[in-house]
GROMACS .gro file of C-alpha atoms in nm:
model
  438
    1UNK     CA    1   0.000   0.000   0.000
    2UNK     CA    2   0.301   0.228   0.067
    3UNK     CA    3   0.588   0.303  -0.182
    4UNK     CA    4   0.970   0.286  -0.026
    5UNK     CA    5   0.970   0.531   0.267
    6UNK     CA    6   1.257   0.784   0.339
    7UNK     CA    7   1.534   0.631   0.578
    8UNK     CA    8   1.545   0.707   0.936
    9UNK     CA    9   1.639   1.031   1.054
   10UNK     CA   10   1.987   1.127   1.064
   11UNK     CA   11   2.070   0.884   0.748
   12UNK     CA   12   2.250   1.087   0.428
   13UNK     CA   13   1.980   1.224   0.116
   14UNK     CA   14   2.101   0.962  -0.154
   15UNK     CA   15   2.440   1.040  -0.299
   16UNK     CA   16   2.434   1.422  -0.123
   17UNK     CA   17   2.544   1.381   0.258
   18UNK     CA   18   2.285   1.548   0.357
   19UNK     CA   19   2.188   1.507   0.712
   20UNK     CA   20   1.800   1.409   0.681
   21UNK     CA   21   1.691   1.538   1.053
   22UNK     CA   22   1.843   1.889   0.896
   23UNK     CA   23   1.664   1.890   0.579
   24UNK     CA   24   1.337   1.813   0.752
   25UNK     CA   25   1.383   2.070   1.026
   26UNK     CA   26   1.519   2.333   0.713
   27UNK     CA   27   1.141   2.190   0.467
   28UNK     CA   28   0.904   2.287   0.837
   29UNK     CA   29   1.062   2.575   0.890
   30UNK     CA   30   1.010   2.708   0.519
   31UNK     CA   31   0.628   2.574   0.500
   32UNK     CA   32   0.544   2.740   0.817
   33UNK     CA   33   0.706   3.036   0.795
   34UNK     CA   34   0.524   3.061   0.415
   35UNK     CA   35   0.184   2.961   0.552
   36UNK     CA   36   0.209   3.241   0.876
   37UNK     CA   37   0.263   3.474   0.570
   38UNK     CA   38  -0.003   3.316   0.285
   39UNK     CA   39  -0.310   3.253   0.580
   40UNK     CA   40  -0.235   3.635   0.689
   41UNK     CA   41  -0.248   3.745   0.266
   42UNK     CA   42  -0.573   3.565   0.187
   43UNK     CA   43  -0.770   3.666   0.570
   44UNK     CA   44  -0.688   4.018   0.568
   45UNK     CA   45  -0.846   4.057   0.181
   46UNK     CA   46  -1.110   3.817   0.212
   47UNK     CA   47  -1.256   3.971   0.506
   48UNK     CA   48  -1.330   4.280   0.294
   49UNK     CA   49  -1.420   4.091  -0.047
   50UNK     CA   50  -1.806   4.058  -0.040
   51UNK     CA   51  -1.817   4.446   0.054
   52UNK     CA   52  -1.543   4.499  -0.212
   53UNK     CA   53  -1.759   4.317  -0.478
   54UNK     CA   54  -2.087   4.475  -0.361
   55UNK     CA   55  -1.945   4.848  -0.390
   56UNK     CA   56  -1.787   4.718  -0.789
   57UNK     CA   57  -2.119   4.533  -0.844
   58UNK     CA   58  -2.367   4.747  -0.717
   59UNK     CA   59  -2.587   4.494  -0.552
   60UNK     CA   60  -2.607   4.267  -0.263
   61UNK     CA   61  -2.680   3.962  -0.484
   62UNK     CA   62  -2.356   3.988  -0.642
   63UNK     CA   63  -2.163   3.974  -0.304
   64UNK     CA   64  -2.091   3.632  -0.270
   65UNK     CA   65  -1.948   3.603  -0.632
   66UNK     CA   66  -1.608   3.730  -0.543
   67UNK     CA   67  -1.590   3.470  -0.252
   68UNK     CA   68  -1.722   3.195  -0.491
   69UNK     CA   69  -1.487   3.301  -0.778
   70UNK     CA   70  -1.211   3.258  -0.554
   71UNK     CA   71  -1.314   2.842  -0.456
   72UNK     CA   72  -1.336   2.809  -0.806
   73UNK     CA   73  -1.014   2.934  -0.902
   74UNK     CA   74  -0.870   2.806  -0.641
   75UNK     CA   75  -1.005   2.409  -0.837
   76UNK     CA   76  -0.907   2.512  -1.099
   77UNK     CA   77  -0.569   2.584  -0.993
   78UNK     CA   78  -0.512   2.241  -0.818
   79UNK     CA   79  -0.403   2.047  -1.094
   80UNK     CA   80  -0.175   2.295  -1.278
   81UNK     CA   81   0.035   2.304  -0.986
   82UNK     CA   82   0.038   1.963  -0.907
   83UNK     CA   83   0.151   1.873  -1.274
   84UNK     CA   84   0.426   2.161  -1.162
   85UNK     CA   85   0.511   1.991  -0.880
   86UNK     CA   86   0.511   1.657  -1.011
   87UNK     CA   87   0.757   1.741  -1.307
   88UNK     CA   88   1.006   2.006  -1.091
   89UNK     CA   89   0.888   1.946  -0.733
   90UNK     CA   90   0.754   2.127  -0.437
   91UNK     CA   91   0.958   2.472  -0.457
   92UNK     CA   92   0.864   2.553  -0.819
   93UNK     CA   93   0.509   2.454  -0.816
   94UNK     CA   94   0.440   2.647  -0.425
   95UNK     CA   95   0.606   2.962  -0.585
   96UNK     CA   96   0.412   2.941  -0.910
   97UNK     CA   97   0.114   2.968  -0.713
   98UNK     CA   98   0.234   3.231  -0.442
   99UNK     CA   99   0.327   3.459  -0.788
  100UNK     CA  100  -0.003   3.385  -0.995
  101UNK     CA  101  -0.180   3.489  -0.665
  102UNK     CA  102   0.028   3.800  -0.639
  103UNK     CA  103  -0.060   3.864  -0.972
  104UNK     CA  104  -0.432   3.798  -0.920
  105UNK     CA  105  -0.412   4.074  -0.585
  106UNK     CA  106  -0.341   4.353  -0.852
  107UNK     CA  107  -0.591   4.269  -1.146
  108UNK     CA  108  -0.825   4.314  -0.839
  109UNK     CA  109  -0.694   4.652  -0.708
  110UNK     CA  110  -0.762   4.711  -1.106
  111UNK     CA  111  -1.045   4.607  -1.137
  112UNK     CA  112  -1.136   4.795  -0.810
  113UNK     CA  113  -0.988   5.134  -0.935
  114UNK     CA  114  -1.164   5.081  -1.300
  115UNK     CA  115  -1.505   4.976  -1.150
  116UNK     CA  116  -1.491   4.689  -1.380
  117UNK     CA  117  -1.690   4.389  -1.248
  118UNK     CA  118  -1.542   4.094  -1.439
  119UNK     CA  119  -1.225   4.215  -1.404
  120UNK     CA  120  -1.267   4.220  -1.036
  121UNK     CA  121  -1.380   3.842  -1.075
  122UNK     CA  122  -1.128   3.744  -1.278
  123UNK     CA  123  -0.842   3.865  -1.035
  124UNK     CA  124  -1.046   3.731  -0.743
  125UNK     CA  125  -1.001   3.335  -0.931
  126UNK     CA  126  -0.620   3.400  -0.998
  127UNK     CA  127  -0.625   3.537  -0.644
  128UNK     CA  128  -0.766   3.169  -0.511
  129UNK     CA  129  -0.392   3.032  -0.643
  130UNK     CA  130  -0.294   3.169  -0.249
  131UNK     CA  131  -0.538   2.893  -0.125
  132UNK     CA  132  -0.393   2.622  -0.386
  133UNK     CA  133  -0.052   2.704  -0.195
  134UNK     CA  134  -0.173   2.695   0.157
  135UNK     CA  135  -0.356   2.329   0.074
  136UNK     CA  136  -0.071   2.186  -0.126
  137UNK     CA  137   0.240   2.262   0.126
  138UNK     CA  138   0.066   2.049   0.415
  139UNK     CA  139   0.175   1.766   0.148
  140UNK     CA  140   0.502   1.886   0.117
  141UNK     CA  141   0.523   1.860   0.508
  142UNK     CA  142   0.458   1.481   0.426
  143UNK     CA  143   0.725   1.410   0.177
  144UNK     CA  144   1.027   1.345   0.416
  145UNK     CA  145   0.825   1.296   0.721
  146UNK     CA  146   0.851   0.915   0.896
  147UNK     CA  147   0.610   0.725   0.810
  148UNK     CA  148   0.485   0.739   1.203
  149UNK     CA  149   0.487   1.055   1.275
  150UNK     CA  150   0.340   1.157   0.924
  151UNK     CA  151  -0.006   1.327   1.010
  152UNK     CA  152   0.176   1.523   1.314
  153UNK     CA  153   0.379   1.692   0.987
  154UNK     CA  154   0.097   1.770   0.765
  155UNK     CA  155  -0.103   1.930   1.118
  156UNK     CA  156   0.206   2.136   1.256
  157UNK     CA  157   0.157   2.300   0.859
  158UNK     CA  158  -0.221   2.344   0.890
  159UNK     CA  159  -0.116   2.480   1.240
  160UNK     CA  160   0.085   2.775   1.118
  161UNK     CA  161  -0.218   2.944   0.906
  162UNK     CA  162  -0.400   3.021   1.232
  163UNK     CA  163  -0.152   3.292   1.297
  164UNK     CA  164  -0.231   3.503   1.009
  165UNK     CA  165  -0.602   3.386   0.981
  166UNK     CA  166  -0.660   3.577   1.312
  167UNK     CA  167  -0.423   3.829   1.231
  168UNK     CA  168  -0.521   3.882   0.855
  169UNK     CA  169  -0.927   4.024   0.965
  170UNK     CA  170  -0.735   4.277   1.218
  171UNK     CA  171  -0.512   4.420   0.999
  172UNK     CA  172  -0.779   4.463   0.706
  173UNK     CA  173  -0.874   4.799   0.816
  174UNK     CA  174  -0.533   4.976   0.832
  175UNK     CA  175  -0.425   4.822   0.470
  176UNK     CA  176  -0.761   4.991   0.353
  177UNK     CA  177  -0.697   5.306   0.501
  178UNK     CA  178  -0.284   5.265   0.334
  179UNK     CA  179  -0.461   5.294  -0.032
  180UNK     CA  180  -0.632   5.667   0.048
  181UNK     CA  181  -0.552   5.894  -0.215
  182UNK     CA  182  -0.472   5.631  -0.477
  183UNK     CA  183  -0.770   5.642  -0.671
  184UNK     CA  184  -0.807   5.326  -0.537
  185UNK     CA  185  -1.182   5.188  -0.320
  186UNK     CA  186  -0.979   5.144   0.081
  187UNK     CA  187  -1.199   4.747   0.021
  188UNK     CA  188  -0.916   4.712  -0.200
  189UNK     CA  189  -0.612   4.815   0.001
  190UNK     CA  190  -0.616   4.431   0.161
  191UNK     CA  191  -0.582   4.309  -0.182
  192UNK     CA  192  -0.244   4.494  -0.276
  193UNK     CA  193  -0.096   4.413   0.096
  194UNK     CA  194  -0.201   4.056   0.007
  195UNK     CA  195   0.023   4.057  -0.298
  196UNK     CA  196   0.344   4.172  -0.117
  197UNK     CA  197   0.271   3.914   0.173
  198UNK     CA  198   0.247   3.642  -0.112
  199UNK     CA  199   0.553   3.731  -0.292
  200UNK     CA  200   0.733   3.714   0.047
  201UNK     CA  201   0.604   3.385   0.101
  202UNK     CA  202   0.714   3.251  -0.230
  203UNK     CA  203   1.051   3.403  -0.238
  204UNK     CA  204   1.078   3.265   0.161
  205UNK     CA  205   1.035   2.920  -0.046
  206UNK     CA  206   1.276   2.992  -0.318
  207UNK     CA  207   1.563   3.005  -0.065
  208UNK     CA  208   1.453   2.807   0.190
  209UNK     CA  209   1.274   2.486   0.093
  210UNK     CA  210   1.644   2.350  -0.033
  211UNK     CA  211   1.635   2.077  -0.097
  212UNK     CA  212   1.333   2.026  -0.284
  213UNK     CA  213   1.162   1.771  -0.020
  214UNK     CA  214   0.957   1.609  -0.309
  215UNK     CA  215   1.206   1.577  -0.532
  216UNK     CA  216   1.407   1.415  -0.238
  217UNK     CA  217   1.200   1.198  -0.103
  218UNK     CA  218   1.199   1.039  -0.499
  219UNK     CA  219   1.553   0.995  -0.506
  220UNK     CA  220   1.562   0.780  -0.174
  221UNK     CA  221   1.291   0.593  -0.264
  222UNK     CA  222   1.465   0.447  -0.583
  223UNK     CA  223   1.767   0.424  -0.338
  224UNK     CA  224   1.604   0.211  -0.108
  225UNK     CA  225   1.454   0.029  -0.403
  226UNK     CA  226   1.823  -0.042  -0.515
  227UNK     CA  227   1.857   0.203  -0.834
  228UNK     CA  228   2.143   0.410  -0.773
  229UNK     CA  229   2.170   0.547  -1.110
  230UNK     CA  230   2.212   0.958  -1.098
  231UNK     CA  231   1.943   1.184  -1.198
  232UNK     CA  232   1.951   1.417  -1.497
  233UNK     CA  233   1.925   1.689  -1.302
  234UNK     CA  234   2.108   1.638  -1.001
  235UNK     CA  235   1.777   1.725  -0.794
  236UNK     CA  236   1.618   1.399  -0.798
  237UNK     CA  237   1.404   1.357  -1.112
  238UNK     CA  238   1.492   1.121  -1.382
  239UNK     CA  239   1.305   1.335  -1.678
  240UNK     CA  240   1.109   1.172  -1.898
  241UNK     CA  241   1.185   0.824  -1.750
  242UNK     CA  242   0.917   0.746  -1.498
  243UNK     CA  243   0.782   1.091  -1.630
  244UNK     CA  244   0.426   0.869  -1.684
  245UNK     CA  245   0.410   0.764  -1.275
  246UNK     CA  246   0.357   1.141  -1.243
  247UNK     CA  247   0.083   1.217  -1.457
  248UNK     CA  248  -0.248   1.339  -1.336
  249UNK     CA  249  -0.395   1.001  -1.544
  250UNK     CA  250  -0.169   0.815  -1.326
  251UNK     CA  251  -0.252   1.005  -1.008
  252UNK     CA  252  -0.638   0.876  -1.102
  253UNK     CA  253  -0.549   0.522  -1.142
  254UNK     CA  254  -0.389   0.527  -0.857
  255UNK     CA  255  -0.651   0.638  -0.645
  256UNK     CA  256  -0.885   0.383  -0.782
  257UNK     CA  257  -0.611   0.131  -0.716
  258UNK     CA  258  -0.613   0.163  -0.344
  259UNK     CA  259  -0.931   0.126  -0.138
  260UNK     CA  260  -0.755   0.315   0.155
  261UNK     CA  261  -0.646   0.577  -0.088
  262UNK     CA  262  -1.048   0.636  -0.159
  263UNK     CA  263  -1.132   0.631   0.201
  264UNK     CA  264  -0.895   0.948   0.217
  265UNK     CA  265  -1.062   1.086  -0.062
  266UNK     CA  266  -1.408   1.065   0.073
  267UNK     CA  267  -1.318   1.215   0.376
  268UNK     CA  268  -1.119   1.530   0.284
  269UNK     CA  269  -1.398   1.608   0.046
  270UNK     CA  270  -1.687   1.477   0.260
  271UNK     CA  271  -1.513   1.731   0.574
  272UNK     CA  272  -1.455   1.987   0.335
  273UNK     CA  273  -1.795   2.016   0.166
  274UNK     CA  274  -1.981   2.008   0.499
  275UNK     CA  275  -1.770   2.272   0.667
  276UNK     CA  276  -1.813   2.558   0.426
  277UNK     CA  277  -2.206   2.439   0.325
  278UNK     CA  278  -2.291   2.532   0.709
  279UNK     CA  279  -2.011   2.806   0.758
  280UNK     CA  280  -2.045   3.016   0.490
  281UNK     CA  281  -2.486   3.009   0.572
  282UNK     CA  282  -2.398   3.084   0.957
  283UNK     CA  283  -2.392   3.462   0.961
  284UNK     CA  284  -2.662   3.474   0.788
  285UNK     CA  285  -2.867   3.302   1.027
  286UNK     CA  286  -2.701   3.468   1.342
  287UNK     CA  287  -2.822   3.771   1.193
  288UNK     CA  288  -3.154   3.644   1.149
  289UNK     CA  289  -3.167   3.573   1.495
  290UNK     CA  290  -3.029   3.900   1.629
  291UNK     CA  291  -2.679   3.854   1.638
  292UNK     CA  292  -2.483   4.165   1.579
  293UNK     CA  293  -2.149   4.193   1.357
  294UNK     CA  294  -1.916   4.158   1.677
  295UNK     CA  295  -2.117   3.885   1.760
  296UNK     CA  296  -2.114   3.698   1.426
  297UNK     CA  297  -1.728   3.751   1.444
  298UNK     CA  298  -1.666   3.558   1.747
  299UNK     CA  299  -1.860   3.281   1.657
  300UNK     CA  300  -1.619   3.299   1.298
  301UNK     CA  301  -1.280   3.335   1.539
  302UNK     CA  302  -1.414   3.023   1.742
  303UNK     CA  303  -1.488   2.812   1.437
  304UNK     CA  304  -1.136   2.886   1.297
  305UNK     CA  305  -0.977   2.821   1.610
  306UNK     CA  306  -1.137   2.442   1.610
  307UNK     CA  307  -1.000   2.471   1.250
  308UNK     CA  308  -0.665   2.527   1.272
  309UNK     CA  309  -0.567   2.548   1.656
  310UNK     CA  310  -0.592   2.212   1.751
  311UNK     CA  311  -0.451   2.028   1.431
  312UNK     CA  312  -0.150   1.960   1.625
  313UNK     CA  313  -0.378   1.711   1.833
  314UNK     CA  314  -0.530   1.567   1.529
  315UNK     CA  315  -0.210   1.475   1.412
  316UNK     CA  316  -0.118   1.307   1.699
  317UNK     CA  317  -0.404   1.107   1.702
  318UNK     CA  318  -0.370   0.999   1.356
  319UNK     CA  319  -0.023   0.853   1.433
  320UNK     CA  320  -0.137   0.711   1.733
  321UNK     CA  321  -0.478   0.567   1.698
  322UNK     CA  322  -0.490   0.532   1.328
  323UNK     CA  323  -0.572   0.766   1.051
  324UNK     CA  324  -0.921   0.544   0.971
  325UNK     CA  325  -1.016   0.595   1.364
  326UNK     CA  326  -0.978   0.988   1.356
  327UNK     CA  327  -1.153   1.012   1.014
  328UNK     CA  328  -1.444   0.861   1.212
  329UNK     CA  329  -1.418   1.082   1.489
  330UNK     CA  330  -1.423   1.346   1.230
  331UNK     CA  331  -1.744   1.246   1.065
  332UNK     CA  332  -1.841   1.233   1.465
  333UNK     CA  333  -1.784   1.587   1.562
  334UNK     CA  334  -1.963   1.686   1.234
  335UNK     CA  335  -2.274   1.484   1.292
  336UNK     CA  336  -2.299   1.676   1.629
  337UNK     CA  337  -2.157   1.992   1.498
  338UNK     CA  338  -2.475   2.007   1.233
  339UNK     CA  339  -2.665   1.869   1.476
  340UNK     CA  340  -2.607   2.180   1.749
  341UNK     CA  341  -2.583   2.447   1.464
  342UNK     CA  342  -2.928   2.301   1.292
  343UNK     CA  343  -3.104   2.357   1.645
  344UNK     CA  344  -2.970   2.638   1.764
  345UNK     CA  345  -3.290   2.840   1.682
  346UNK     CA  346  -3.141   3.160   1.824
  347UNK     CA  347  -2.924   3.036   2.100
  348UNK     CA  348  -2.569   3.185   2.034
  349UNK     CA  349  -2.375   2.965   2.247
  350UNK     CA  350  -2.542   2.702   2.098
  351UNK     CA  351  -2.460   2.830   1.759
  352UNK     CA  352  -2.105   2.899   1.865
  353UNK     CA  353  -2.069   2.504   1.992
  354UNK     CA  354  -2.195   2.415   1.684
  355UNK     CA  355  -1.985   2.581   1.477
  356UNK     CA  356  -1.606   2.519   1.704
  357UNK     CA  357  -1.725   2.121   1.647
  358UNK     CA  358  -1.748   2.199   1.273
  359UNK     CA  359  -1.404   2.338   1.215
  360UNK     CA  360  -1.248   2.056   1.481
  361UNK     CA  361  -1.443   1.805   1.262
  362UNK     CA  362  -1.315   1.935   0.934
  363UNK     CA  363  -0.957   1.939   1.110
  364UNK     CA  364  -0.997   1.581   1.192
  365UNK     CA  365  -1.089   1.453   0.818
  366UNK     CA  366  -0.823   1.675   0.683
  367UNK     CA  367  -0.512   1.595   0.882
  368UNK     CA  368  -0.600   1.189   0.911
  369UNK     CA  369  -0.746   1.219   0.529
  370UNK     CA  370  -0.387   1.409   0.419
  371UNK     CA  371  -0.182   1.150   0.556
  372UNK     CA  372  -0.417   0.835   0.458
  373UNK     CA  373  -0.377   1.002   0.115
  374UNK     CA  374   0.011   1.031   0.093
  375UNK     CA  375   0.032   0.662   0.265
  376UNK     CA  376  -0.167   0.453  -0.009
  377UNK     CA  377  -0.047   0.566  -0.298
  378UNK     CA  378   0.296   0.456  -0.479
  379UNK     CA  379   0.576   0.763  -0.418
  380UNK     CA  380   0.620   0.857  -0.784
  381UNK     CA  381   0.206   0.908  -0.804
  382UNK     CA  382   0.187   1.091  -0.450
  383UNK     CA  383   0.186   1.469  -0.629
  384UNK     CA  384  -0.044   1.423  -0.901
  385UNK     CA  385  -0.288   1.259  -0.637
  386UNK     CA  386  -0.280   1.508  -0.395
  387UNK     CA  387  -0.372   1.759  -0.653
  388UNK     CA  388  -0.662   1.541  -0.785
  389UNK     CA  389  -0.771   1.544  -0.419
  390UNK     CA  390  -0.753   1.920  -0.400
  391UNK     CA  391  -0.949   1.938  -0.690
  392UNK     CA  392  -1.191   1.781  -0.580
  393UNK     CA  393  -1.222   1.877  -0.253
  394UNK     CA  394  -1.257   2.292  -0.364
  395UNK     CA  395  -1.491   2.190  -0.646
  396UNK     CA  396  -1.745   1.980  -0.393
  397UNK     CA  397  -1.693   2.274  -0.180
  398UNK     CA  398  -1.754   2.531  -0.414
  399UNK     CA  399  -2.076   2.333  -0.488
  400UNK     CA  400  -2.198   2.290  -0.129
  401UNK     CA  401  -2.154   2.692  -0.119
  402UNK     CA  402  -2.361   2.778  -0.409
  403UNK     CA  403  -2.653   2.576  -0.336
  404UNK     CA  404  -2.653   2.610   0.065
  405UNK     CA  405  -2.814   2.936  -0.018
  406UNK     CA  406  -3.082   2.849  -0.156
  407UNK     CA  407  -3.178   2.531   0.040
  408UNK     CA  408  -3.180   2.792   0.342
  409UNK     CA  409  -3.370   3.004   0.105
  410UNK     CA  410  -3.630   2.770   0.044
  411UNK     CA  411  -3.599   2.522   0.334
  412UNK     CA  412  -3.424   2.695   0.610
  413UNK     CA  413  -3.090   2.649   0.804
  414UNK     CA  414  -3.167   2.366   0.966
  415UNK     CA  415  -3.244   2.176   0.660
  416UNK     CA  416  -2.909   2.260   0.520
  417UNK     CA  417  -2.748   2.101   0.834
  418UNK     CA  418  -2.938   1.799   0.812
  419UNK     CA  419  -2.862   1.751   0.435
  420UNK     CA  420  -2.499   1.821   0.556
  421UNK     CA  421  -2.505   1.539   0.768
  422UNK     CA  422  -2.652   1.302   0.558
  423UNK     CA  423  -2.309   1.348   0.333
  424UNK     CA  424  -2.144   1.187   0.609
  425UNK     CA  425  -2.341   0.864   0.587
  426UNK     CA  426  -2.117   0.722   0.291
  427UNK     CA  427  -1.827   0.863   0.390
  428UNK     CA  428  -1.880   0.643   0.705
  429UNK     CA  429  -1.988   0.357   0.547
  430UNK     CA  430  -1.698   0.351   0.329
  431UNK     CA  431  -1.436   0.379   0.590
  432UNK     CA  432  -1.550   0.127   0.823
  433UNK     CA  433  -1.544  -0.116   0.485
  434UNK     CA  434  -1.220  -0.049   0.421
  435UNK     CA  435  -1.128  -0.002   0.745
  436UNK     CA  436  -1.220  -0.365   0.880
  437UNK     CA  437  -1.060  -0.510   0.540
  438UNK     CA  438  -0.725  -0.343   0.658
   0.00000   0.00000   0.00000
């Protein structure tokens, strides 16, 4: 189920010398650092974006587009840069991203300054690269990691974006006010401090993730599988030799290959989905109910706290317990998260419980989901699957969004939770089939 895993720590990188423990310590500190700076980019513009694209739009309907546009672009994006990453590793393809979101951060300030709606949308999907980054390093934390201590590495990355996604929302206001006198809408300021934070991230990555910990992790797997021949390139890839391992067909097949690989699958996409169908419906209904703004963004900071905050202890428990057991209790805290949120009925705290259980559910199914993911699949196929995933994943999501509206629309919020939960059924049923087969 596993391809050759990287030696023990402390062993030489084939043919380099290279102490291992080093590199690994050198690959954190890089994806960290990047994700502090990429989850502070994308909070502090998307907590102005819906006002941003109701000023350009000139209607509340056309609010949520920017948001959506984003999620999409953000799909969209997935496979491009795994294809990257799968031909010239983690470095090139994380940069690529961190630039084409830079890039995306000033067609919006243009768009902003021309009062050009499409434009504004357009930037706002090349903007979504920044989220493509921040899901596809927590698989670069994977690449070296031991095998046991795998899912603690992919939920020490998700970790680091909680310090700039409660940062980012605080420091929205003064980058607005930074743009006054530039011709430019202060809903946009966010939006150009975003692309300076990105291209710090990505050139944080250009010097620091060295050696490419994909492109490593490939060259000791064909040590340990006895080919010592030298690469092309000197960084670990072979070119056009194995080149067909590391397409996005192959990526597919391998997925369908591996029951386990499925499971992981399911559940990223199955967390994923639910989360933002309830989340993104939540302030709506708080406001419904009374709730005022400061209100509605404490009940936000909690759910992002049970997002990100407590990944660390998800990732423990996915080394410990199993990653099948902590998908479970994943699908658990959902059940009860829609559950409390779908009943609420006006009760705040009862809102606020709800939604802290939905982001430490959607941690759960991530972290134990990431690391079931990277574990069944062959090494050579890991890059191309993990962008299929992400694919996936944003594109279920980005579905769940658009029609949560208007089941609360014509059913009402607790409706939407209960069809939320029902997506959990199969992804339950599936892992406790494969689960008991393995």
């Amino acid at each position: 189920m596993r391809g050759p895993e990287p030696p023990a720590a402390g062993e030489p990188v084939a043919g380099g010398g290279i102490d291992l423990r080093a590199v690994r310590r050198r690959v954190r500190l890089a994806l960290v650092l990047s994700q502090i700076l990429g989850g502070l980019g994308v909070s502090t513009a998307v907590a102005l974006a819906a006002v941003l694209a109701e000023d350009i739009g000139g209607s509340e309907a056309v609010a949520g587009l920017a948001s959506t546009s984003s999620v999409i672009g953000t799909a969209l994006l997935s496979l491009p840069c795994a294809a990257l990453m799968a031909r010239r590793g983690r470095r090139v393809g994380l940069t690529s991203a961190y630039a084409v979101a830079a890039v995306g951060g000033l067609v919006v300030v243009a768009g902003a300054a021309l009062r050009n709606f499409p434009l504004l949308l357009v930037g706002m999907a090349a903007f979504g690269a920044s989220n493509t980054a921040n899901l596809q390093a927590r698989f670069a934390a994977a690449d070296l990691a031991e095998p046991l201590h795998r899912a603690r590495a992919i939920s020490t990355v998700v970790w680091a974006t909680t310090v700039g996604a409660v940062l980012g929302p605080n420091i929205a206001g003064p980058a607005g006010r930074s743009v006054a006198g530039l011709g430019v809408p202060e809903t946009a300021g966010p939006f150009l401090w975003g692309t300076a934070v990105f291209l710090i991230a990505g050139g944080l990555l250009q010097v620091l993730l060295r050696p490419d910990p994909l492109l490593t992790a490939r060259a000791l797997a064909r040590t340990a599988a006895g080919d010592r021949r030298p690469d092309q390139d000197g960084g670990g890839r072979r070119g056009d030799e194995d080149g067909g391992g590391r397409s996005l067909r192959a990526g597919l097949a391998a997925v369908t290959d591996s029951a386990p690989a499925r499971v992981a699958l399911a559940a990223i996409a199955g967390s994923h989905t639910v989360m933002v169908s309830v989340m993104v419906m939540t302030p709506v209904d708080l406001g419904g109910h009374g709730a005022g703004v400061e209100l509605i963004g404490l009940v936000l900071s909690g759910h992002i706290a049970g997002m990100y905050a407590f990944s660390p202890v998800m990732g423990w428990l996915a080394d410990r317990i199993g990653r099948f057991s902590v998908i479970l209790v994943g699908a658990g805290l959902l059940g009860c998260a829609t559950a409390l949120a779908g009943t609420a009925d006006g009760n705040h705290a009862q809102s606020a419980a709800g939604l802290f259980l939905l982001g430490l559910g959607w941690s759960a199914g991530l972290v134990a989901g990431s690391a079931l993911l990277t574990d069944s699949v062959p090494q050579r196929a890991r890059a191309a699957v993990q962008g299929f995933s992400d694919l996936i994943m944003n594109s279920a999501a980005g579905v769940g969004g658009a029609l949560s509206g208007l089941v609360v629309a014509q059913a009402g919020y607790g409706w939407l939770n209960l069809l939320a939960a029902a997506l959990l059924i199969p992804v339950t049923v599936l892992t406790v089939t494969v689960a008991v087969r393995h």
